PDB file of C-alpha atoms in Angstrom:
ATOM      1  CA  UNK A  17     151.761  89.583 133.741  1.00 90.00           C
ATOM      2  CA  UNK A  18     150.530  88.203 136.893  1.00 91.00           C
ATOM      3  CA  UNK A  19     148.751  91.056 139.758  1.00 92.00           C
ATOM      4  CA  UNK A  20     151.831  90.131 142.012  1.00 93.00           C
ATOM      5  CA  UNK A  21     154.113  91.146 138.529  1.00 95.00           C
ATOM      6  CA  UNK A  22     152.059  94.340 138.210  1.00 96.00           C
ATOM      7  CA  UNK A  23     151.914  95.374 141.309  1.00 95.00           C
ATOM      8  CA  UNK A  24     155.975  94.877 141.517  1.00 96.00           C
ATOM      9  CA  UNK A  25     156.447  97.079 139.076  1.00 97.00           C
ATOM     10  CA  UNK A  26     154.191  99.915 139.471  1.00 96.00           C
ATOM     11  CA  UNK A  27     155.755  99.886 142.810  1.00 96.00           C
ATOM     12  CA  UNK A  28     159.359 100.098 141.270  1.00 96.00           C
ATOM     13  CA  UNK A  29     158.319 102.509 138.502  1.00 97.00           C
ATOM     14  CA  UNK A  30     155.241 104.678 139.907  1.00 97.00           C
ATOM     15  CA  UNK A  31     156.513 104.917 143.742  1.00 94.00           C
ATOM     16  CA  UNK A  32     156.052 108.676 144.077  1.00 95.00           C
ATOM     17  CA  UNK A  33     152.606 108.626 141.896  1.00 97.00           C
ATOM     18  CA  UNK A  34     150.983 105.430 143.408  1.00 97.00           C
ATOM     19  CA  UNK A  35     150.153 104.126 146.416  1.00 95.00           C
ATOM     20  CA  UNK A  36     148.502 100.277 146.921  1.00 94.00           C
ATOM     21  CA  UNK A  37     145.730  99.757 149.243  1.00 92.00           C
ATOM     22  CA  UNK A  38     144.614  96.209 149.992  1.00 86.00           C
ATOM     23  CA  UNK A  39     141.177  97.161 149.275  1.00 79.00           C
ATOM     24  CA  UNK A  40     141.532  95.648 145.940  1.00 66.00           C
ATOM     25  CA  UNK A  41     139.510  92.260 145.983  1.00 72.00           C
ATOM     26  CA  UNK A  42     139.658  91.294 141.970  1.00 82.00           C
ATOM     27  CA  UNK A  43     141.787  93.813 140.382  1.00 88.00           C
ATOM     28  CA  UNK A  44     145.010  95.766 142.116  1.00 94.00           C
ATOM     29  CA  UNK A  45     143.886  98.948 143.821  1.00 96.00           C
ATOM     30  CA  UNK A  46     146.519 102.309 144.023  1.00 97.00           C
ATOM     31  CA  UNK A  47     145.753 105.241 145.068  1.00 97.00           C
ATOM     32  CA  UNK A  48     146.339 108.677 143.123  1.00 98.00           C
ATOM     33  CA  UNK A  49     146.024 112.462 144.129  1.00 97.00           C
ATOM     34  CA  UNK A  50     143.624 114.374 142.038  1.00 97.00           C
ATOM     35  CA  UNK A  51     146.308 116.585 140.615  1.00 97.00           C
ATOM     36  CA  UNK A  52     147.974 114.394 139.037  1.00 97.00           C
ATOM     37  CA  UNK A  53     145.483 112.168 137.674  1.00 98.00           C
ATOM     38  CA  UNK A  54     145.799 112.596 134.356  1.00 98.00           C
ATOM     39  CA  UNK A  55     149.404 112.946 134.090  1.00 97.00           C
ATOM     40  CA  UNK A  56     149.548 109.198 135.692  1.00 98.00           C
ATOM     41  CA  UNK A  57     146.277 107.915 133.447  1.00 98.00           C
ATOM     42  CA  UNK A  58     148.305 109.500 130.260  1.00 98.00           C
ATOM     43  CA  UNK A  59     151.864 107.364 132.057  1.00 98.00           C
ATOM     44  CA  UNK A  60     149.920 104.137 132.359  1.00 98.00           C
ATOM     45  CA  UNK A  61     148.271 104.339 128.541  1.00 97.00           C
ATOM     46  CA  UNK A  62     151.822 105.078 127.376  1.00 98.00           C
ATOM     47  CA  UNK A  63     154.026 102.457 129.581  1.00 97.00           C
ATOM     48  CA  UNK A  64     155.023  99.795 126.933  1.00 96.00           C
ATOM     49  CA  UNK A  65     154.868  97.254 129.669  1.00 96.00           C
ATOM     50  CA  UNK A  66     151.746  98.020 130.784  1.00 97.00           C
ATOM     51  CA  UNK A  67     149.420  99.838 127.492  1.00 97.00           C
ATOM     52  CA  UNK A  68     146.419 100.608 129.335  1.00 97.00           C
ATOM     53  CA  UNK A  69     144.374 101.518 126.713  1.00 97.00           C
ATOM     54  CA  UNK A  70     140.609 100.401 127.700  1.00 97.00           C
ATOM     55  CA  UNK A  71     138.716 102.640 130.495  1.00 98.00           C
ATOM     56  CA  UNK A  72     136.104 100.129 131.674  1.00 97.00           C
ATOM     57  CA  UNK A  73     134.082 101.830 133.941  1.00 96.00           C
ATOM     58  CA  UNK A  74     134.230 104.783 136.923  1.00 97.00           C
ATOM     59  CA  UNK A  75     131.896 104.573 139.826  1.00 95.00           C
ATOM     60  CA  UNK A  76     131.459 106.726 142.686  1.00 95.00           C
ATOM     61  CA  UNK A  77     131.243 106.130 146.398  1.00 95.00           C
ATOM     62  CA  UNK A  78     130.100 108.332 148.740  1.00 97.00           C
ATOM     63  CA  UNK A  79     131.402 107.662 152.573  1.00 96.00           C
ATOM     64  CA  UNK A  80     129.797 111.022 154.212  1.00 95.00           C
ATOM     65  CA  UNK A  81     133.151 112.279 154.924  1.00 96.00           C
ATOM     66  CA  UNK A  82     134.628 112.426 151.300  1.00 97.00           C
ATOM     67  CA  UNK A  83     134.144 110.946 147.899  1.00 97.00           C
ATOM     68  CA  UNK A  84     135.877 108.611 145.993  1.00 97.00           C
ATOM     69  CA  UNK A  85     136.105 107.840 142.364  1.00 97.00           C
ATOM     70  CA  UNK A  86     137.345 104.940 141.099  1.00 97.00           C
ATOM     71  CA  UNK A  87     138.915 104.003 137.703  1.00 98.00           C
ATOM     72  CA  UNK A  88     138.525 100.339 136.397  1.00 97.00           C
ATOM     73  CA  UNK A  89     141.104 100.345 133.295  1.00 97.00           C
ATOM     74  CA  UNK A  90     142.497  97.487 131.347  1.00 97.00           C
ATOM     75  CA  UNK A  91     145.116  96.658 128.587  1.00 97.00           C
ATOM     76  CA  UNK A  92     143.816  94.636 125.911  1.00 97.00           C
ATOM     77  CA  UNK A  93     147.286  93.604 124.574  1.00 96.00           C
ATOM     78  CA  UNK A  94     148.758  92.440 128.040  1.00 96.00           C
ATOM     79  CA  UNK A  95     145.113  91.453 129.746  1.00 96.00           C
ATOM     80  CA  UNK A  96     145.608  92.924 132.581  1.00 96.00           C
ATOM     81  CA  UNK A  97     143.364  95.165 134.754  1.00 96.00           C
ATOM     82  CA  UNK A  98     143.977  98.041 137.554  1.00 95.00           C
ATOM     83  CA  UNK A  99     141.968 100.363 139.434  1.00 96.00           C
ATOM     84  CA  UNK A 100     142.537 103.874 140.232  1.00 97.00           C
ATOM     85  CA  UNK A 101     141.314 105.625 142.756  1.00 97.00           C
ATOM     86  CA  UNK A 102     141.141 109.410 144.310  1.00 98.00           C
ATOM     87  CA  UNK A 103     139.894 110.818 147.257  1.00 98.00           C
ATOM     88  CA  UNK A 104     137.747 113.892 146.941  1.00 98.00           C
ATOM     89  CA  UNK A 105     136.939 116.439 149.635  1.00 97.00           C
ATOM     90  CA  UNK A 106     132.890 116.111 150.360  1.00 96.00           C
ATOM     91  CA  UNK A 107     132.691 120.201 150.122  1.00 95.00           C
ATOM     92  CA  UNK A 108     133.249 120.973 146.796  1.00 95.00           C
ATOM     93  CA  UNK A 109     134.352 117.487 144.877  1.00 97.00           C
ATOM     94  CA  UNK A 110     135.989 118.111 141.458  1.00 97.00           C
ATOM     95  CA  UNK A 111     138.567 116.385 139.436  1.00 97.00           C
ATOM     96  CA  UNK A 112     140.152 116.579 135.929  1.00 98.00           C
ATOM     97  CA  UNK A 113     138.521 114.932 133.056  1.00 98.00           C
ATOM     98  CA  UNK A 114     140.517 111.844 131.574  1.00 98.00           C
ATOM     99  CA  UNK A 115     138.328 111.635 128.170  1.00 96.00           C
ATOM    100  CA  UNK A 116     141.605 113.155 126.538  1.00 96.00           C
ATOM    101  CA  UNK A 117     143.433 109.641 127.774  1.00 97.00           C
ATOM    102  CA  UNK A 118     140.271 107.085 127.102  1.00 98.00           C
ATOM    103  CA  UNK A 119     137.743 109.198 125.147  1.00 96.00           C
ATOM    104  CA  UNK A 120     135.218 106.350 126.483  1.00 95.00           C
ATOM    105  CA  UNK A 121     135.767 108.024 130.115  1.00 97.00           C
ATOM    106  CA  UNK A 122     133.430 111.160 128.852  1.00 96.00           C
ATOM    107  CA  UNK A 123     129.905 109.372 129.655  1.00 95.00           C
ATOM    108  CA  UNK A 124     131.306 107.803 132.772  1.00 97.00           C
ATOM    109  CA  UNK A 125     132.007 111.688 134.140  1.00 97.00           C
ATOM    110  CA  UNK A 126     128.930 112.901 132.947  1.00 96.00           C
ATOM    111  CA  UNK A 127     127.591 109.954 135.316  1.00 96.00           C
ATOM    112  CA  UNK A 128     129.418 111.341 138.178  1.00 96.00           C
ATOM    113  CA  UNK A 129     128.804 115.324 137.887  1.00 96.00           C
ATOM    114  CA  UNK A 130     125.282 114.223 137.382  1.00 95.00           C
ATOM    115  CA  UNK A 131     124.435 111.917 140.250  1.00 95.00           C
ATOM    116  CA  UNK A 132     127.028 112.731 142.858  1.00 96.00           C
ATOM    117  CA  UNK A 133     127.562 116.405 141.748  1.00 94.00           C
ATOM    118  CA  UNK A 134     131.244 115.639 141.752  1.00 97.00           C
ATOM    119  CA  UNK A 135     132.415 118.739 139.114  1.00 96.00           C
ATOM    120  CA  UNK A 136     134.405 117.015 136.338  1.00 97.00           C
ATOM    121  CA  UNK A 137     137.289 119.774 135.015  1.00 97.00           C
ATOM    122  CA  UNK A 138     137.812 120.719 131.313  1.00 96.00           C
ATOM    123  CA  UNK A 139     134.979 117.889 130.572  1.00 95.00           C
ATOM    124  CA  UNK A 140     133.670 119.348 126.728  1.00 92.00           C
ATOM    125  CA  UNK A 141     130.149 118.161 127.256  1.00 91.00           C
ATOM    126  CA  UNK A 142     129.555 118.373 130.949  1.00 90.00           C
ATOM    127  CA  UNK A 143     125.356 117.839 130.575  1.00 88.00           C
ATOM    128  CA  UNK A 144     122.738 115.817 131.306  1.00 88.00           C
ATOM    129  CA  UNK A 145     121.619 112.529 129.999  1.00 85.00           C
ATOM    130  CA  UNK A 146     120.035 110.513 132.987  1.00 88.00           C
ATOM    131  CA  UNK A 147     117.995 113.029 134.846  1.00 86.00           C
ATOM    132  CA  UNK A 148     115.877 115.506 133.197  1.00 84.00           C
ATOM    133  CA  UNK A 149     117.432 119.220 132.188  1.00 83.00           C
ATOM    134  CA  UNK A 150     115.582 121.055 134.612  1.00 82.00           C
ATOM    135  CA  UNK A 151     116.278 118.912 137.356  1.00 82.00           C
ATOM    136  CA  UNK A 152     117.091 120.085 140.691  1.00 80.00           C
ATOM    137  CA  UNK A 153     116.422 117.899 143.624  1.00 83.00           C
ATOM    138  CA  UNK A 154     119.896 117.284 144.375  1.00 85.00           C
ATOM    139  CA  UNK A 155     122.122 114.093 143.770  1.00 89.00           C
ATOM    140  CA  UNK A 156     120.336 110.906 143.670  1.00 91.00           C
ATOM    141  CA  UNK A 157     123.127 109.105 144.883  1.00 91.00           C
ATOM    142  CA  UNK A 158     124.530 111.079 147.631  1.00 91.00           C
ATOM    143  CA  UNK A 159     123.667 109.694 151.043  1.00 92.00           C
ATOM    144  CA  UNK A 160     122.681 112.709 152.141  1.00 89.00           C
ATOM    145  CA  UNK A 161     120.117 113.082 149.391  1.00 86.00           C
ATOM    146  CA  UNK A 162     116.614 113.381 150.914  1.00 83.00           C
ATOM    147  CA  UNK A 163     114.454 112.084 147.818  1.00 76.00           C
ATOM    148  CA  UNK A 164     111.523 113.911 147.515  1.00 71.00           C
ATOM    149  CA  UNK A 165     108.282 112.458 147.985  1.00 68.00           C
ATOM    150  CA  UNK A 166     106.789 113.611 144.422  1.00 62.00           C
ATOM    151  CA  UNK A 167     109.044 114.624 141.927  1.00 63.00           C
ATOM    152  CA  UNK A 168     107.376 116.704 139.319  1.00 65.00           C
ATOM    153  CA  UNK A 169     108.914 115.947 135.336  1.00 66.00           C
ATOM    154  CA  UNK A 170     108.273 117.618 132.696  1.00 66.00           C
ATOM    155  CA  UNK A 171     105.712 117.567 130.137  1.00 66.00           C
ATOM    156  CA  UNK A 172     106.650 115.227 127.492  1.00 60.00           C
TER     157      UNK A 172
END
């Protein structure tokens, strides 16, 4: 299936769940609402024509005014690739886990709450595993995170 054949029909079949942006520069780029993430993650896995069965990676980006988190996910048995993405308010940021779709997703989130303190719902391990437990300087990678000069760690 060609991007111009994927795109076709997630337009046809996912119209009211989807939305393309152009943004996309490798991989096809649609746009979800938070609330019904899963639900469309759990359509796409499912979707004979499409099997979506590999997460390959989430990333954040933080634009001041709101967050975004995008969803690189793949089908191994068609070879084809998509990303997802949903817009966040900057107050507040939380969305529902997808580990119960890709159980691969549950570092990637873990990632997120911890660096851009975007709140990852019904997550079943929602700790740390980059910064140190007692940390509490804020979120390395918001862009309004003032990194401290010294940061003290822990004894080891």
């Amino acid at each position: 299936m060609t991007n111009e054949e994927l795109k076709s029909y997630i337009e046809t079949n996912y119209a009211s769940l989807l939305t393309h942006n152009e943004a996309g520069k490798y991989d096809l780029l649609f746009i979800v609402d938070a609330a019904n993430l899963v639900s469309v993650c759990e359509k796409l896995r499912d979707d004979s024509e499409l099997l979506f069965d590999y997460f390959c990676n989430l990333g954040g980006i933080d634009t001041t005014e709101k967050f975004e988190a995008v969803y690189n996910i793949a089908s191994t048995k068609k070879k084809i690739r998509l990303d997802i993405k949903v817009i966040l308010p900057h107050e507040n940021p939380a969305v529902d886990s997808v580990q119960t779709v890709w159980p691969a997703a549950n570092w990637y989130e873990r990632e997120m709450w911890e660096l851009y303190g975007i709140h990852i719902n019904n997550h079943d391990n929602l700790t740390r595993f980059l910064l140190h437990d007692e940390w509490d300087e804020g979120y390395p990678m918001r862009k309004d995170w003032d990194a401290p000069d010294f940061i003290r760690f822990p004894d080891l």
